[in-house]
Short mmCIF file of C-alpha atoms in Angstrom, two decimals:
data_model
loop_
_atom_site.label_atom_id
_atom_site.label_comp_id
_atom_site.label_asym_id
_atom_site.label_seq_id
_atom_site.Cartn_x
_atom_site.Cartn_y
_atom_site.Cartn_z
CA MET I 1 0.04 0.02 0.07
CA SER I 2 2.63 2.27 0.68
CA ARG I 3 4.70 3.72 -2.18
CA ASP I 4 8.31 3.79 -2.33
CA ALA I 5 10.56 5.67 -4.24
CA ASP I 6 11.93 2.22 -5.84
CA SER I 7 8.38 1.21 -7.01
CA HIS I 8 7.25 3.11 -10.04
CA GLU I 9 3.57 4.32 -10.91
CA THR I 10 2.32 4.47 -13.52
CA GLY I 11 2.05 4.76 -17.33
CA ALA I 12 -0.13 6.29 -19.35
CA SER I 13 -2.55 5.78 -22.41
CA PRO I 14 -4.74 8.15 -24.16
CA SER I 15 -8.27 7.18 -23.41
CA ASP I 16 -12.00 8.39 -22.80
CA GLN I 17 -13.41 12.20 -22.30
CA PRO I 18 -16.82 12.58 -21.53
CA SER I 19 -18.16 14.56 -24.36
CA SER I 20 -21.35 16.78 -24.51
CA ASP I 21 -23.82 14.20 -25.52
CA GLY I 22 -22.26 11.92 -23.22
CA GLU I 23 -19.74 9.59 -25.56
CA ARG I 24 -16.18 9.58 -24.75
CA TRP I 25 -13.60 9.87 -27.72
CA ARG I 26 -11.42 7.42 -28.31
CA SER I 27 -8.15 7.80 -29.76
CA SER I 28 -6.79 6.48 -33.31
CA SER I 29 -4.76 4.41 -31.39
CA GLY I 30 -7.29 1.60 -30.19
CA LEU I 31 -6.15 1.28 -26.74
CA ARG I 32 -8.51 0.89 -24.02
CA SER I 33 -8.66 1.41 -20.09
CA ASP I 34 -8.00 -2.41 -19.73
CA GLY I 35 -4.58 -1.79 -20.38
CA GLY I 36 -5.04 -4.37 -23.47
CA GLU I 37 -2.52 -2.34 -25.77
CA THR I 38 0.37 -0.31 -23.94
CA SER I 39 3.88 -0.45 -23.22
CA ALA I 40 5.52 -1.91 -20.99
CA ALA I 41 8.89 -1.78 -19.20
CA ALA I 42 11.78 -4.07 -20.27
CA GLY I 43 11.73 -7.12 -18.48
CA ALA I 44 8.33 -6.96 -17.22
CA ASP I 45 6.77 -9.74 -15.77
CA GLU I 46 3.80 -11.59 -16.86
CA VAL I 47 1.78 -10.84 -13.57
CA ALA I 48 4.38 -11.10 -10.01
CA LEU I 49 2.76 -8.89 -7.63
CA ASP I 50 5.37 -8.29 -5.02
CA PRO I 51 4.73 -4.97 -2.43
CA TRP I 52 8.87 -4.82 -1.73
CA GLY I 53 9.95 -5.57 -5.74
CA SER I 54 9.95 -4.94 -8.64
CA SER I 55 7.00 -5.38 -10.20
CA SER I 56 5.55 -4.74 -13.71
CA VAL I 57 2.78 -5.62 -15.84
CA ALA I 58 2.82 -6.64 -19.15
CA ASP I 59 -1.09 -7.59 -19.93
CA TYR I 60 -3.19 -5.40 -17.40
CA ARG I 61 -5.69 -7.63 -18.82
CA LYS I 62 -4.36 -10.78 -16.80
CA LEU I 63 -5.27 -8.46 -13.44
CA PHE I 64 -9.11 -8.87 -14.25
CA GLU I 65 -8.25 -12.64 -15.00
CA ASP I 66 -6.11 -13.80 -12.01
CA PHE I 67 -6.66 -11.15 -9.23
CA GLY I 68 -10.35 -10.51 -9.98
CA ILE I 69 -9.37 -6.96 -9.95
CA ALA I 70 -12.02 -4.61 -12.21
CA GLU I 71 -12.29 -2.97 -14.64
CA PHE I 72 -12.45 0.69 -14.07
CA GLU I 73 -13.63 2.14 -17.11
CA ASP I 74 -17.39 -0.03 -15.82
CA LEU I 75 -17.75 1.95 -13.31
CA LEU I 76 -16.69 5.54 -15.37
CA ASP I 77 -20.49 6.81 -15.21
CA GLY I 78 -20.92 6.61 -12.08
CA VAL I 79 -18.68 8.45 -11.03
CA PRO I 80 -19.01 12.44 -10.32
CA SER I 81 -16.57 14.77 -12.57
CA PRO I 82 -14.14 12.00 -13.08
CA HIS I 83 -10.16 12.81 -12.66
CA TYR I 84 -8.69 12.82 -15.79
CA LEU I 85 -6.72 9.95 -14.71
CA MET I 86 -9.47 8.25 -14.90
CA ARG I 87 -11.43 9.83 -17.99
CA ARG I 88 -7.71 8.45 -19.52
CA GLY I 89 -7.50 4.90 -18.40
CA VAL I 90 -3.98 5.35 -16.50
CA ILE I 91 -6.69 4.50 -13.49
CA PHE I 92 -7.49 1.20 -15.01
CA GLY I 93 -9.10 -1.43 -12.64
CA HIS I 94 -10.25 -1.41 -8.98
CA ARG I 95 -12.02 -3.36 -6.16
CA ASP I 96 -15.22 -2.36 -5.10
CA TYR I 97 -15.11 1.14 -5.28
CA GLU I 98 -18.95 1.61 -5.87
CA PRO I 99 -19.46 2.36 -2.29
CA VAL I 100 -17.38 4.56 -2.96
CA ALA I 101 -18.62 6.24 -5.84
CA GLU I 102 -22.16 6.03 -4.35
CA ALA I 103 -21.06 8.36 -1.01
CA MET I 104 -19.79 10.87 -3.21
CA ARG I 105 -23.42 11.19 -5.47
CA GLU I 106 -25.38 11.38 -2.27
CA GLY I 107 -22.53 13.17 0.07
CA GLU I 108 -22.41 10.66 2.15
CA PRO I 109 -19.42 10.24 4.42
CA PHE I 110 -16.28 8.80 2.72
CA ALA I 111 -12.15 8.10 3.00
CA ALA I 112 -9.08 8.29 1.08
CA LEU I 113 -5.59 6.94 1.96
CA SER I 114 -2.69 6.07 0.88
CA GLY I 115 1.07 5.76 2.34
CA PHE I 116 4.42 6.82 1.29
CA MET I 117 7.78 5.31 2.22
CA PRO I 118 10.02 7.82 2.71
CA THR I 119 13.10 6.00 0.95
CA GLY I 120 14.34 8.67 -1.61
CA ASP I 121 12.81 11.81 -3.23
CA PRO I 122 9.05 12.11 -4.29
CA HIS I 123 9.30 11.67 -7.92
CA ILE I 124 6.93 12.15 -10.74
CA GLY I 125 5.03 9.08 -10.10
CA HIS I 126 4.61 9.37 -6.63
CA LYS I 127 2.49 12.89 -7.46
CA LEU I 128 0.25 9.87 -9.19
CA VAL I 129 -1.27 9.41 -6.03
CA PHE I 130 -0.66 12.39 -4.56
CA ASP I 131 -3.29 13.81 -6.86
CA GLU I 132 -5.40 10.87 -6.40
CA ILE I 133 -5.86 11.38 -2.23
CA ILE I 134 -6.22 15.17 -3.04
CA TRP I 135 -8.67 15.04 -5.75
CA HIS I 136 -10.97 12.71 -3.60
CA GLN I 137 -10.40 15.37 -0.69
CA GLU I 138 -12.15 17.71 -2.75
CA ARG I 139 -14.98 15.75 -3.70
CA GLY I 140 -15.47 15.40 0.90
CA GLY I 141 -13.89 13.02 1.44
CA ASP I 142 -11.23 12.38 4.63
CA ALA I 143 -7.83 12.14 3.05
CA TYR I 144 -5.00 10.68 4.95
CA GLY I 145 -1.32 10.67 3.67
CA LEU I 146 0.94 9.29 5.93
CA ILE I 147 4.77 7.96 6.24
CA ALA I 148 5.41 4.49 5.98
CA ASP I 149 8.71 5.01 8.30
CA LEU I 150 8.33 1.76 10.34
CA GLU I 151 7.84 -0.16 7.08
CA ALA I 152 11.11 1.94 5.73
CA HIS I 153 13.08 1.42 8.18
CA SER I 154 12.18 -2.94 8.98
CA ALA I 155 11.64 -3.86 4.84
CA ARG I 156 14.38 -1.57 3.14
CA GLY I 157 17.03 -0.82 6.60
CA MET I 158 16.66 3.11 5.96
CA THR I 159 17.88 4.53 9.31
CA TRP I 160 15.43 6.99 11.18
CA ASP I 161 17.69 10.13 10.09
CA GLU I 162 17.40 8.96 6.67
CA ILE I 163 13.32 8.48 7.11
CA ASP I 164 13.31 12.20 8.16
CA GLU I 165 14.99 13.41 5.66
CA HIS I 166 12.56 11.58 3.18
CA ALA I 167 9.41 12.24 5.03
CA ARG I 168 9.55 15.71 5.28
CA ASP I 169 10.27 16.34 1.21
CA TYR I 170 6.92 13.88 0.86
CA VAL I 171 5.43 15.62 3.10
CA LEU I 172 5.90 19.19 1.05
CA SER I 173 5.35 17.77 -2.21
CA LEU I 174 1.59 16.69 -0.95
CA LEU I 175 1.30 20.14 0.48
CA ALA I 176 2.54 21.62 -2.21
CA LEU I 177 0.00 19.93 -4.83
CA GLY I 178 -3.64 20.72 -2.73
CA PHE I 179 -3.04 18.53 0.54
CA ASP I 180 -5.71 20.36 2.83
CA PRO I 181 -3.75 19.51 6.16
CA GLU I 182 -6.64 20.95 8.40
CA GLU I 183 -9.12 19.38 7.02
CA GLY I 184 -7.02 15.69 6.32
CA THR I 185 -4.70 14.20 8.55
CA LEU I 186 -0.68 13.27 8.28
CA TYR I 187 0.83 11.19 10.60
CA ARG I 188 3.85 8.67 10.72
CA GLN I 189 3.62 4.56 11.70
CA SER I 190 5.91 4.88 14.53
CA ASP I 191 3.87 8.06 15.98
CA ASN I 192 0.22 7.08 15.52
CA ARG I 193 -0.51 4.50 18.51
CA GLU I 194 -4.22 4.07 17.73
CA VAL I 195 -2.66 2.13 14.99
CA GLN I 196 -0.02 0.41 16.68
CA ASP I 197 -2.69 -0.62 18.38
CA LEU I 198 -4.92 -1.99 15.88
CA ALA I 199 -1.86 -4.07 14.03
CA PHE I 200 -1.28 -5.57 17.28
CA GLU I 201 -4.74 -6.84 17.09
CA LEU I 202 -4.99 -7.54 13.41
CA GLY I 203 -1.89 -9.12 13.75
CA ALA I 204 -4.02 -11.67 15.85
CA GLU I 205 -6.32 -12.66 12.77
CA ALA I 206 -3.46 -13.57 10.52
CA ASN I 207 -0.90 -15.83 10.59
CA PHE I 208 2.60 -16.79 8.76
CA SER I 209 2.08 -19.70 6.87
CA GLU I 210 -0.96 -16.54 5.56
CA LEU I 211 1.94 -14.38 5.58
CA GLY I 212 4.49 -16.72 3.79
CA SER I 213 1.53 -17.73 1.11
CA ILE I 214 0.95 -14.05 0.05
CA TYR I 215 4.62 -12.78 0.67
CA GLY I 216 6.74 -15.14 0.05
CA PHE I 217 8.36 -14.65 3.19
CA ASP I 218 10.35 -17.65 4.88
CA GLY I 219 12.18 -18.90 7.93
CA GLU I 220 15.13 -15.82 6.88
CA THR I 221 11.97 -12.53 7.13
CA ASP I 222 12.73 -10.44 9.95
CA VAL I 223 9.81 -10.19 12.26
CA SER I 224 10.13 -6.89 12.16
CA HIS I 225 8.84 -6.97 8.65
CA MET I 226 6.45 -9.21 9.10
CA GLN I 227 5.37 -6.71 11.82
CA SER I 228 4.95 -4.20 9.51
CA VAL I 229 2.67 -5.60 7.06
CA VAL I 230 -0.48 -5.83 9.89
CA THR I 231 0.73 -2.71 10.33
CA GLN I 232 -0.43 -1.38 6.64
CA MET I 233 -3.42 -3.60 7.12
CA ALA I 234 -4.02 -0.87 10.06
CA ASP I 235 -3.41 1.72 8.00
CA ILE I 236 -5.80 0.45 5.30
CA LEU I 237 -7.98 0.16 7.85
CA TYR I 238 -7.63 3.64 10.60
CA PRO I 239 -9.97 5.54 8.52
CA GLN I 240 -12.70 3.18 9.34
CA VAL I 241 -10.97 3.19 13.46
CA ALA I 242 -10.45 7.26 13.39
CA ASP I 243 -14.28 8.61 12.89
CA GLU I 244 -16.33 5.84 11.70
CA PRO I 245 -17.08 2.90 9.37
CA LYS I 246 -17.09 4.29 5.88
CA PRO I 247 -16.63 3.76 2.62
CA THR I 248 -13.01 4.28 2.28
CA VAL I 249 -10.28 4.16 -1.16
CA ILE I 250 -7.02 3.15 -0.70
CA PRO I 251 -4.94 4.30 -4.66
CA VAL I 252 -2.40 1.96 -5.56
CA GLY I 253 0.12 0.63 -8.55
CA PRO I 254 -1.05 -2.84 -8.63
CA ASP I 255 2.48 -4.51 -7.00
CA GLN I 256 0.10 -3.17 -4.02
CA ASP I 257 -2.74 -5.32 -4.65
CA PRO I 258 -1.55 -8.31 -2.26
CA HIS I 259 -1.84 -5.88 0.98
CA MET I 260 -6.32 -5.37 -0.47
CA ARG I 261 -6.97 -8.57 -0.26
CA LEU I 262 -5.10 -8.82 2.67
CA ALA I 263 -6.80 -6.11 4.29
CA ARG I 264 -9.97 -7.10 2.92
CA ASP I 265 -9.71 -10.05 4.70
CA LEU I 266 -9.17 -9.01 7.94
CA ALA I 267 -11.88 -6.53 8.38
CA ALA I 268 -14.23 -9.78 7.57
CA ARG I 269 -12.53 -11.96 10.14
CA THR I 270 -12.63 -9.58 13.06
CA ARG I 271 -16.35 -9.15 12.26
CA TYR I 272 -18.46 -10.32 15.24
CA PHE I 273 -21.13 -10.85 12.63
CA GLY I 274 -20.63 -12.54 9.04
CA VAL I 275 -24.26 -11.52 7.36
CA THR I 276 -24.40 -14.08 3.71
CA GLU I 277 -27.84 -15.63 2.37
CA ALA I 278 -29.67 -19.11 2.36
CA TYR I 279 -32.21 -21.17 1.63
CA ALA I 280 -32.13 -24.36 4.52
CA SER I 281 -31.28 -24.16 7.93
CA PHE I 282 -28.15 -26.04 6.96
CA GLU I 283 -25.65 -23.85 6.39
CA ALA I 284 -24.28 -23.90 2.05
CA THR I 285 -20.87 -22.49 -0.02
CA PRO I 286 -21.72 -20.16 -2.39
CA THR I 287 -22.03 -22.42 -5.11
CA GLU I 288 -23.71 -24.87 -3.66
CA ARG I 289 -26.30 -21.57 -2.11
CA ARG I 290 -26.09 -20.40 -6.02
CA LEU I 291 -27.29 -24.51 -6.81
CA ILE I 292 -29.99 -24.04 -4.74
CA GLY I 293 -31.01 -21.03 -5.68
CA GLU I 294 -31.67 -22.65 -9.35
CA ALA I 295 -33.39 -24.58 -8.71
CA TYR I 296 -35.97 -23.57 -5.98
CA GLU I 297 -36.42 -20.90 -9.46
CA ASP I 298 -36.90 -23.03 -11.60
CA LEU I 299 -39.42 -25.37 -9.68
CA GLY I 300 -41.18 -22.31 -8.92
CA GLY I 301 -40.34 -21.32 -5.31
CA GLU I 302 -41.08 -17.60 -6.20
CA ASP I 303 -44.77 -18.57 -7.23
CA VAL I 304 -45.02 -20.61 -3.76
CA ARG I 305 -44.67 -17.94 -1.95
CA THR I 306 -47.55 -15.93 -2.87
CA ASP I 307 -49.68 -18.37 -3.48
CA ASP I 308 -51.59 -19.60 0.03
CA ASP I 309 -52.51 -22.98 -2.08
CA ALA I 310 -49.43 -24.10 -3.47
CA GLU I 311 -47.03 -27.25 -1.59
CA ASP I 312 -43.40 -25.62 -0.45
CA VAL I 313 -40.49 -26.94 -2.21
CA ARG I 314 -38.92 -29.28 -0.48
CA CYS I 315 -35.31 -29.51 0.10
CA GLU I 316 -35.68 -33.42 -0.98
CA ASP I 317 -37.13 -31.65 -4.49
CA ALA I 318 -34.73 -29.43 -4.73
CA ALA I 319 -32.09 -33.01 -4.30
CA ASP I 320 -34.04 -34.28 -7.71
CA TRP I 321 -33.74 -31.04 -9.36
CA LEU I 322 -30.33 -30.97 -9.27
CA ARG I 323 -30.16 -35.15 -10.00
CA GLU I 324 -32.33 -34.43 -13.11
CA HIS I 325 -30.97 -31.57 -14.80
CA GLU I 326 -26.93 -29.96 -13.53
CA PRO I 327 -25.41 -31.93 -17.02
CA ALA I 328 -22.26 -32.97 -15.13
CA PRO I 329 -21.24 -33.95 -11.52
CA ASP I 330 -19.16 -32.08 -9.52
CA ASP I 331 -18.37 -31.31 -6.09
CA ALA I 332 -20.45 -28.93 -5.32
CA ARG I 333 -23.30 -30.34 -6.64
CA GLN I 334 -23.09 -33.83 -4.83
CA THR I 335 -22.59 -31.68 -1.81
CA ALA I 336 -25.36 -29.76 -2.31
CA ILE I 337 -27.80 -32.79 -3.57
CA GLU I 338 -26.22 -34.97 0.26
CA LYS I 339 -27.21 -31.65 1.97
CA LEU I 340 -30.71 -31.43 0.89
CA ASP I 341 -31.22 -34.78 1.34
CA ALA I 342 -30.10 -35.18 4.72
CA ALA I 343 -32.65 -32.15 4.96
CA GLY I 344 -35.32 -33.91 3.76
CA MET I 345 -39.46 -32.26 3.57
CA GLU I 346 -37.87 -28.73 5.12
CA PRO I 347 -39.12 -25.91 2.59
CA VAL I 348 -36.56 -24.13 0.40
CA ARG I 349 -37.02 -20.57 1.57
CA PRO I 350 -34.88 -17.85 0.81
CA ARG I 351 -33.55 -16.45 3.78
CA VAL I 352 -30.90 -13.59 5.41
CA ARG I 353 -28.24 -15.28 7.51
CA PHE I 354 -26.85 -13.14 10.54
CA LEU I 355 -23.65 -15.49 11.12
CA ASP I 356 -22.12 -15.46 14.67
CA GLN I 357 -18.18 -15.28 13.73
CA HIS I 358 -16.56 -14.56 16.95
CA ALA I 359 -19.28 -12.41 18.74
CA PRO I 360 -19.81 -11.34 22.58
CA GLU I 361 -22.60 -13.40 24.02
CA ASP I 362 -24.31 -9.75 25.04
CA ALA I 363 -23.71 -8.85 21.54
CA PHE I 364 -25.95 -12.01 20.22
CA GLU I 365 -28.59 -11.35 22.50
CA ALA I 366 -29.00 -7.83 21.07
CA LEU I 367 -28.72 -9.02 16.94
CA ILE I 368 -31.30 -11.61 17.97
CA GLU I 369 -33.28 -8.82 20.29
CA ALA I 370 -32.94 -5.89 16.72
CA VAL I 371 -34.52 -8.69 14.10
CA ASP I 372 -37.72 -7.31 13.79
CA GLY I 373 -40.18 -9.80 11.95
CA GLU I 374 -40.23 -13.42 11.40
CA LYS I 375 -36.94 -15.14 12.44
CA ARG I 376 -35.22 -18.42 13.30
CA VAL I 377 -32.67 -18.07 16.26
CA TYR I 378 -30.04 -21.28 16.18
CA ASP I 379 -27.51 -21.99 18.52
CA ALA I 380 -24.65 -19.85 15.84
CA HIS I 381 -26.98 -18.06 13.67
CA ILE I 382 -30.24 -15.97 12.80
CA ASP I 383 -31.81 -15.97 9.93
CA THR I 384 -34.31 -13.27 8.92
CA PHE I 385 -37.39 -13.57 6.18
CA GLU I 386 -38.14 -9.61 6.09
CA LEU I 387 -34.71 -8.23 5.77
CA SER I 388 -32.47 -7.64 2.84
CA ARG I 389 -28.87 -8.38 2.71
CA GLU I 390 -27.94 -5.14 2.59
CA GLU I 391 -30.80 -4.23 6.01
CA ALA I 392 -29.55 -6.74 7.90
CA ASP I 393 -25.30 -5.78 7.19
CA GLU I 394 -26.03 -2.53 8.41
CA LEU I 395 -27.80 -3.98 11.05
CA ALA I 396 -25.10 -6.13 12.37
CA ARG I 397 -22.38 -3.27 12.17
CA GLU I 398 -25.20 -1.63 14.63
CA VAL I 399 -25.36 -3.55 16.89
CA GLU I 400 -21.33 -4.52 16.84
CA LEU I 401 -20.58 -0.86 17.58
CA ASP I 402 -22.64 -0.15 20.18
CA HIS I 403 -20.43 -3.37 22.15
CA GLY I 404 -17.26 -3.00 21.50
CA GLY I 405 -16.52 -4.69 17.77
CA TYR I 406 -15.48 -2.30 15.14
CA GLY I 407 -18.09 -2.95 12.39
CA PHE I 408 -14.99 -2.45 9.53
CA ARG I 409 -16.52 -1.84 5.91
CA PRO I 410 -14.18 -3.86 3.33
CA PRO I 411 -11.89 -1.19 2.17
CA SER I 412 -11.85 -0.05 -1.88
CA SER I 413 -8.90 0.56 -4.11
CA ILE I 414 -7.73 2.13 -7.42
CA TYR I 415 -5.18 1.04 -9.70
CA HIS I 416 -3.03 2.73 -11.87
CA ARG I 417 -1.20 1.65 -14.57
CA PHE I 418 2.77 1.62 -13.87
CA MET I 419 5.08 4.19 -15.34
CA THR I 420 7.52 3.90 -18.18
CA GLY I 421 10.90 5.22 -17.69
CA LEU I 422 12.06 8.05 -19.23
CA THR I 423 14.98 5.78 -20.45
CA GLY I 424 12.51 2.74 -21.76
CA GLY I 425 12.89 0.98 -19.15
CA LYS I 426 11.79 0.65 -15.21
CA MET I 427 11.10 3.59 -13.85
CA SER I 428 13.87 3.55 -10.61
CA SER I 429 15.15 6.51 -7.88
CA SER I 430 18.38 4.01 -8.37
CA ILE I 431 18.62 4.83 -11.85
CA PRO I 432 18.46 9.20 -11.53
CA ALA I 433 18.08 9.24 -15.84
CA SER I 434 14.75 7.24 -15.55
CA HIS I 435 12.61 9.42 -13.55
CA ILE I 436 12.71 13.14 -13.07
CA SER I 437 12.23 13.45 -8.92
CA LEU I 438 10.50 16.51 -7.55
CA LEU I 439 13.25 18.35 -5.95
CA ASP I 440 15.15 18.10 -9.48
CA ASP I 441 15.92 21.50 -10.61
CA PRO I 442 13.98 22.86 -13.20
CA GLU I 443 17.00 22.44 -15.57
CA ASP I 444 17.68 19.01 -14.88
CA GLY I 445 14.26 18.16 -14.93
CA TYR I 446 14.23 19.71 -18.92
CA ASP I 447 17.06 18.13 -19.42
CA LYS I 448 16.21 14.89 -18.26
CA VAL I 449 12.91 15.11 -20.58
CA LYS I 450 15.28 15.76 -24.18
CA SER I 451 17.15 12.85 -23.47
CA ALA I 452 13.96 10.81 -23.06
CA THR I 453 13.98 7.71 -25.07
CA THR I 454 10.45 8.50 -27.89
CA GLY I 455 8.52 6.26 -29.57
CA GLY I 456 9.69 7.83 -32.64
CA ARG I 457 10.70 6.09 -36.07
CA GLN I 458 14.15 6.08 -37.39
CA SER I 459 13.82 9.25 -39.22
CA ALA I 460 11.64 12.46 -39.91
CA GLU I 461 11.06 10.78 -43.12
CA GLU I 462 9.64 7.39 -41.82
CA GLN I 463 7.99 9.45 -39.15
CA ARG I 464 5.62 11.44 -41.21
CA GLU I 465 5.17 8.41 -43.14
CA LYS I 466 3.78 5.73 -40.54
CA GLY I 467 3.61 7.79 -37.56
CA GLY I 468 5.23 7.64 -34.37
CA LYS I 469 4.02 5.04 -31.55
CA ALA I 470 2.58 7.31 -28.95
CA ASP I 471 1.50 4.60 -27.02
CA GLU I 472 5.53 3.05 -26.57
CA CYS I 473 6.29 6.32 -25.56
CA PRO I 474 7.48 7.60 -22.23
CA VAL I 475 7.43 11.50 -23.21
CA TYR I 476 3.56 10.66 -24.62
CA GLU I 477 3.25 9.30 -20.85
CA LEU I 478 4.38 13.10 -19.44
CA TYR I 479 1.25 14.31 -21.41
CA ALA I 480 -1.63 12.00 -20.98
CA TYR I 481 -1.26 12.03 -16.73
CA LEU I 482 0.65 14.99 -15.92
CA LEU I 483 1.91 17.63 -18.43
CA ALA I 484 -1.80 18.26 -19.97
CA GLY I 485 -3.44 18.36 -16.81
CA GLU I 486 -7.30 18.48 -17.09
CA ASP I 487 -6.84 19.53 -20.64
CA ASP I 488 -8.21 15.64 -22.49
CA GLU I 489 -8.35 17.96 -25.94
CA PHE I 490 -4.72 18.94 -25.73
CA ALA I 491 -3.69 15.15 -24.63
CA LYS I 492 -5.95 13.52 -27.32
CA GLU I 493 -4.41 16.12 -29.49
CA VAL I 494 -0.46 15.14 -28.80
CA TYR I 495 -1.39 12.08 -29.27
CA ASP I 496 -3.25 12.56 -32.65
CA GLU I 497 -0.54 14.39 -34.26
CA CYS I 498 1.74 11.92 -33.47
CA VAL I 499 0.79 9.16 -34.46
CA GLY I 500 -0.24 10.77 -37.63
CA GLY I 501 2.71 11.87 -38.76
CA GLU I 502 2.70 15.62 -38.11
CA ARG I 503 4.53 15.47 -34.95
CA LEU I 504 7.84 15.32 -34.43
CA CYS I 505 9.59 13.84 -31.56
CA GLY I 506 12.50 16.63 -31.66
CA ASP I 507 9.72 19.61 -31.62
CA CYS I 508 7.39 16.68 -28.90
CA LYS I 509 10.25 17.06 -26.20
CA GLU I 510 11.02 20.68 -25.93
CA GLN I 511 7.58 21.29 -25.68
CA ALA I 512 7.24 18.52 -22.78
CA ALA I 513 10.26 19.89 -21.76
CA GLN I 514 9.45 23.87 -21.37
CA LEU I 515 6.39 22.30 -19.51
CA MET I 516 8.14 20.43 -16.77
CA THR I 517 10.43 22.82 -16.44
CA GLU I 518 7.13 25.24 -15.72
CA PHE I 519 5.44 22.86 -13.73
CA LEU I 520 8.79 22.15 -11.57
CA GLU I 521 9.26 25.57 -10.91
CA ASP I 522 6.09 26.47 -9.74
CA HIS I 523 5.95 23.28 -7.27
CA GLN I 524 9.49 24.21 -5.84
CA GLU I 525 7.86 27.47 -5.36
CA LYS I 526 4.60 26.43 -3.18
CA ARG I 527 6.92 23.73 -1.39
CA GLU I 528 9.11 26.45 -0.50
CA GLU I 529 5.76 28.77 1.26
CA TRP I 530 5.06 25.54 3.10
CA ALA I 531 8.53 25.19 4.26
CA GLU I 532 7.68 27.93 6.72
CA LYS I 533 4.31 26.40 8.12
CA LEU I 534 5.58 22.82 8.34
CA ASP I 535 6.03 23.80 11.85
CA GLU I 536 2.40 24.52 12.50
CA LEU I 537 0.97 20.91 11.52
CA ASP I 538 0.11 18.64 13.66
CA ILE I 539 2.92 16.17 12.46
CA ASP I 540 6.53 15.35 13.89
CA LEU I 541 9.18 14.99 10.92
CA ASP I 542 12.00 14.57 14.11
CA SER I 543 12.27 10.98 15.14
CA ASP I 544 13.77 10.32 18.65
CA ARG I 545 14.43 7.01 17.45
CA LYS I 546 17.81 5.70 17.34
CA ARG I 547 20.01 3.76 14.21
#
């Protein structure tokens, strides 16, 4: 979840811009926001998501298929005034972002958080995450920016003096780009006792074999490194502890997705009650429930519920239907049949189920009292026949909060592309020519852009004849996610002129270099203004820790 200086942030492509008639423009490249055609850093793995490694993605579509990341484009219309990174497909995927978008539309509380591991200078890749946090803050979200100093010390071996220096630079750039510290929260992991206490509690829900499976930890892994993982889980869930359970989004690169999956799992495990759907008194897996539901519907179950003279659909009826209608046996079908047979004449009836995961006895009793209408109470669950799943989930959360639980909502995430380095490979702070630091002298920024690799042809004549390869060009990426700003038409113009052979690389780089110079001059002027006010902020940038 935290971003460090060796992690390159995003690559960009032309994409969709809302137009007056509600349609979106699509550039002549045919690029899609699913990353179907995109340049990849040299040596990119097919799909290798390592939060501390040098992950890069050759085909972003594999993330949809292999990890269940959803396409952001599918919900773009439901996002109020989407950020240009969303419109252009730089933000290409998400996990469960719908509740955040709905909260924005309805003016309800929501939060956005991301962390930064202070292992080097902040660079233009980090600006992407800064912008995403600030954009959510501007739309009414509670914004959190954290310095992942415990992770930097344990996973990267940074000294506390080094961490302090870099932390100051990250905070200054975040402020200079527009973060409002009076409306938002800035903190260091090492100074936030609430985060540390939450990490301790979350650690009780995780184990070494799980962390080893997710992160490749083994017998040589430092305990402090493992501890930094649960600290990051606490960071992700912290906005819901600091205030109230609410939709929370974490903007990250896809290499951080293992953190998000674990955080969502831990959020569910800490809940007093699980909420699910059921058709009978016995427990069933999601696949078994789907099969039983199909049998129930085909047997006219819904009609039975509205016709007093009709006979109930019985479990044995559903078992017979599965034997006759499922084309091939499989494990879920067989176990569903066995459970239905064992239930015999029990009616199949849709209901919502509260599962007692590890609720205190008084909380379980309070939930029983809180469920109105028809219900069935068992030793470890309660079935309600009159509440929707959404209503049941809210009721379970209310009871949990009243009895000392966290009541977490699953945290959401949005994913942005990795950025190609200016030298054509991976963007890394260890390769100065590959990136532009937000601390670079503007003249150095100019020179780096002028020296950057492009997607141009071997000669001007060939470029005019065949057009450039903007989708493989690090310089075009600068336009698409930074230099063009909110001006989609400008980004599209640069792209179309390039692939159409009208724009030559020399002039294109000169324009980009000038724009980069202006950006760095403006950014550093604002950093200097904030440097004079740092002491007024509620964050300590001088650690008392040793080593």
